[in-house]
XYZ file of C-alpha atoms in Angstrom:
301
model
C -221.598 -10.245 26.397
C -219.780 -10.239 29.746
C -221.969 -8.556 32.351
C -219.065 -7.031 34.375
C -217.502 -5.555 31.229
C -220.776 -4.053 30.011
C -221.906 -2.813 33.431
C -218.687 -0.850 33.888
C -219.104 0.769 30.465
C -222.723 1.713 31.224
C -221.659 3.234 34.531
C -219.035 5.362 32.791
C -221.478 6.515 30.094
C -223.959 7.575 32.794
C -221.161 9.477 34.514
C -220.134 11.503 31.437
C -223.776 12.226 30.579
C -225.138 13.133 34.027
C -222.170 14.362 36.054
C -219.756 15.600 33.390
C -222.625 16.742 31.145
C -220.574 16.155 28.028
C -222.234 16.800 24.690
C -224.525 14.177 23.108
C -221.988 13.844 20.278
C -219.148 13.031 22.705
C -221.377 10.587 24.559
C -222.329 8.882 21.289
C -218.696 8.695 20.104
C -217.507 7.200 23.406
C -220.377 4.704 23.488
C -219.569 3.523 19.969
C -215.837 3.159 20.642
C -216.309 1.404 23.970
C -218.738 -1.064 22.398
C -215.996 -2.092 19.951
C -213.397 -2.255 22.732
C -215.685 -4.376 24.894
C -216.115 -6.833 22.025
C -212.328 -6.985 21.611
C -211.892 -7.609 25.339
C -214.332 -10.526 25.180
C -212.523 -11.988 22.180
C -209.353 -11.873 24.304
C -211.203 -13.983 26.913
C -211.370 -11.103 29.417
C -214.342 -11.169 31.788
C -213.618 -7.970 33.729
C -211.632 -4.814 33.060
C -209.255 -5.552 35.961
C -207.682 -8.209 33.713
C -206.757 -5.652 31.038
C -203.026 -4.912 30.830
C -200.600 -3.092 28.543
C -200.265 -6.086 26.212
C -204.037 -6.224 25.738
C -204.229 -2.503 24.968
C -201.441 -2.740 22.400
C -203.215 -5.698 20.846
C -206.413 -3.620 20.586
C -204.459 -0.871 18.822
C -202.861 -3.353 16.423
C -206.212 -4.951 15.603
C -207.758 -1.546 14.979
C -204.961 -0.662 12.570
C -205.322 -3.949 10.708
C -209.044 -3.216 10.390
C -208.117 -0.037 8.500
C -208.843 2.519 11.239
C -207.340 5.894 10.336
C -205.000 7.636 12.835
C -207.627 10.213 13.829
C -210.226 7.493 14.505
C -207.675 5.398 16.373
C -206.810 8.426 18.510
C -210.514 8.785 19.380
C -210.699 5.092 20.314
C -207.664 5.401 22.585
C -209.027 8.592 24.118
C -212.303 6.837 24.964
C -210.420 3.916 26.500
C -208.119 6.162 28.537
C -211.009 8.214 29.884
C -212.986 5.091 30.735
C -210.062 3.467 32.555
C -209.185 6.738 34.339
C -212.751 6.774 35.660
C -212.329 3.211 36.910
C -209.096 4.209 38.687
C -210.914 7.115 40.334
C -213.690 4.723 41.377
C -211.134 2.422 42.996
C -211.908 -0.358 40.514
C -208.428 -0.309 38.960
C -205.053 0.408 40.517
C -203.593 1.894 37.311
C -204.570 2.764 33.757
C -202.714 0.484 31.284
C -203.787 2.623 28.319
C -201.586 5.445 29.621
C -198.565 3.472 28.439
C -199.691 3.491 24.805
C -198.999 6.575 22.702
C -201.573 8.059 20.364
C -200.613 7.625 16.694
C -199.763 10.819 14.915
C -202.053 11.782 12.089
C -201.117 13.933 9.156
C -201.946 17.541 9.862
C -204.232 18.864 7.165
C -204.639 22.588 6.915
C -208.308 23.566 6.994
C -209.840 24.645 3.709
C -211.381 28.066 3.510
C -213.032 30.324 0.961
C -211.671 33.713 0.058
C -213.749 36.822 0.740
C -215.053 37.017 -2.827
C -216.282 33.418 -2.694
C -218.039 34.060 0.618
C -219.745 37.134 -0.819
C -220.787 35.124 -3.874
C -222.279 32.441 -1.627
C -224.147 34.878 0.597
C -225.763 36.888 -2.185
C -228.872 34.725 -2.046
C -232.039 36.196 -3.497
C -234.257 35.379 -0.526
C -237.695 35.132 -2.118
C -239.254 32.560 0.212
C -239.102 31.835 3.971
C -236.748 28.866 3.667
C -234.325 30.876 1.553
C -234.442 33.628 4.204
C -233.764 31.022 6.884
C -230.854 29.531 4.937
C -229.239 32.881 4.235
C -229.641 33.776 7.905
C -227.929 30.549 8.958
C -225.076 31.218 6.528
C -224.717 34.813 7.720
C -224.721 33.825 11.396
C -222.304 30.932 10.813
C -219.821 33.140 8.959
C -220.516 36.249 11.038
C -219.731 34.490 14.317
C -217.444 31.643 13.261
C -219.762 29.149 14.940
C -219.577 25.388 15.074
C -222.476 23.587 13.400
C -223.831 22.320 16.736
C -223.648 25.843 18.170
C -225.673 27.221 15.268
C -228.372 24.554 15.448
C -228.760 24.859 19.230
C -229.369 28.621 19.290
C -232.693 29.500 20.920
C -234.467 32.805 20.420
C -233.774 33.674 24.057
C -230.039 33.469 23.300
C -230.219 36.482 20.977
C -229.204 40.013 21.947
C -229.803 41.844 18.694
C -229.424 45.298 20.251
C -225.711 44.681 20.718
C -225.391 42.141 17.874
C -224.465 39.119 19.993
C -225.672 35.589 20.579
C -225.114 33.121 23.414
C -223.827 29.745 22.239
C -222.865 26.536 24.017
C -219.600 25.099 22.738
C -217.519 22.027 23.473
C -217.531 20.872 27.067
C -220.875 22.660 27.580
C -219.026 25.995 27.817
C -221.150 29.074 27.133
C -219.802 32.180 25.446
C -221.098 35.397 23.905
C -220.281 35.810 20.231
C -220.630 38.949 18.078
C -222.226 38.150 14.740
C -222.086 41.505 12.915
C -224.678 43.929 11.569
C -225.427 41.985 8.384
C -226.207 38.804 10.319
C -228.385 40.785 12.765
C -230.353 42.194 9.816
C -231.016 38.705 8.457
C -231.935 37.316 11.870
C -234.586 40.035 12.098
C -235.839 39.111 8.621
C -236.033 35.447 9.558
C -237.792 36.114 12.868
C -240.664 37.758 10.995
C -241.100 34.562 8.921
C -240.495 32.274 11.890
C -243.399 33.899 13.748
C -245.761 32.489 11.104
C -244.660 28.895 11.752
C -246.095 26.628 14.429
C -242.843 26.401 16.351
C -242.674 23.496 18.785
C -239.944 25.079 20.944
C -237.738 28.162 21.257
C -235.263 27.034 18.574
C -234.181 29.912 16.337
C -233.765 27.846 13.188
C -236.681 25.569 12.330
C -237.417 22.993 9.686
C -240.476 23.363 7.475
C -242.334 21.260 10.077
C -241.682 23.729 12.869
C -239.061 21.593 14.638
C -235.467 22.507 15.415
C -233.496 22.028 12.211
C -231.159 19.026 12.207
C -227.389 19.064 11.742
C -227.729 16.966 8.601
C -230.326 19.293 7.094
C -228.038 22.305 7.589
C -225.135 20.475 5.929
C -227.349 19.521 2.997
C -228.771 23.037 2.539
C -225.317 24.670 2.685
C -223.981 22.272 0.045
C -226.995 22.948 -2.195
C -226.561 26.708 -1.920
C -222.885 26.373 -2.786
C -223.883 24.681 -6.048
C -226.710 27.140 -6.783
C -224.439 30.138 -6.176
C -221.708 28.747 -8.396
C -219.071 28.402 -5.688
C -216.279 26.216 -7.055
C -215.514 24.338 -3.818
C -217.816 22.186 -1.692
C -219.577 24.340 0.912
C -220.020 22.896 4.389
C -220.478 24.537 7.813
C -216.909 24.011 9.023
C -215.548 25.681 5.897
C -217.425 28.851 6.852
C -215.969 28.655 10.376
C -212.469 28.243 8.933
C -213.065 31.135 6.549
C -214.209 33.361 9.425
C -211.071 32.533 11.444
C -208.708 33.047 8.517
C -210.243 36.351 7.442
C -210.290 37.793 10.975
C -206.693 36.732 11.586
C -205.512 38.144 8.257
C -207.154 41.487 9.036
C -206.262 41.780 12.734
C -203.256 39.540 13.374
C -204.738 38.968 16.851
C -204.494 35.235 17.463
C -205.748 35.472 21.051
C -208.911 37.270 19.949
C -209.545 34.611 17.288
C -209.131 31.949 19.978
C -211.799 33.617 22.128
C -214.167 34.082 19.197
C -213.849 30.431 18.149
C -214.211 29.140 21.697
C -210.961 27.173 21.597
C -209.807 25.986 25.022
C -206.163 26.017 23.927
C -204.282 28.564 21.860
C -202.446 25.707 20.139
C -205.730 24.720 18.474
C -206.080 28.198 17.014
C -202.473 28.323 15.815
C -203.379 26.207 12.782
C -204.646 29.448 11.255
C -201.208 31.047 11.557
C -200.020 28.457 9.026
C -202.763 29.523 6.640
C -201.857 33.169 7.166
C -198.170 32.421 6.615
C -198.963 30.617 3.378
C -200.759 33.746 2.195
C -197.848 35.981 3.215
C -195.306 33.627 1.635
C -197.267 33.708 -1.623
C -197.326 37.527 -1.574
C -193.580 37.558 -0.874
C -192.798 35.154 -3.712
C -194.782 37.244 -6.165
C -193.622 40.671 -4.986
C -190.078 40.576 -3.606
C -187.318 41.237 -6.193
C -185.035 38.582 -4.686
C -187.827 36.032 -4.623
C -188.562 36.706 -8.295
C -184.945 36.344 -9.366
C -184.201 33.051 -11.040
C -187.839 32.231 -11.863
C -188.601 31.130 -15.367
C -190.632 33.614 -17.357
């Protein structure tokens, strides 16, 4: 592997980890994408990034497509390359960023799946007869009660709780902290779980622990949520993001306040939150079709 190519990548990864303090997931994603791009650059006989031009970047995109990379994954690869080359421009290593001349492929916009209120209630009615069941119901209640991301849920420490006012501090994307209300029901279950948690040999201040006393992993939470969905007879696959989508949809349907939903979800841009207006409109359109006399006219009985 070319030393100049690899050294530049390592310098950028140190920068986003130490100075930008981006999340471990972002760091891992960028490292993986840049490793592939570095290999491509070497196969193109490049020995330093200063040799990269627009033709090379377009060739990388074409090769990625031929390898079967989906639009969303290709967009991530291009984003990693743009950020890396922007950093080199800022460092004075490049005069311009050739990746800026290549557009990101558009991916099909899939509306997020959510559960209706009855399904959520069915899922959450867990008969908590043992500590792990109490923990799992608490995680479900907090996830749905606050509309949290999976990483935000897992990274909650006990010191982040303010149960008197029913709020929790979470760290979202870009290491941005925010206070999130979680509701009375979630507070009740947090209190139940804390009484069980006190009996475990906790290795740190993590709120949610595995049976070994360590902070529960992202994968373990995903697995437990899916298992509870099956046990509770929920028809659709249950995963953490579905609870977050359900939270957003239900709050928007009840309040109509898109800006408040944006703040609760921790979205940096309102455009990200606007996906839920499409879900809400689908619901309203369905009500209209079934209720309005003019909409009914002409339908086959």
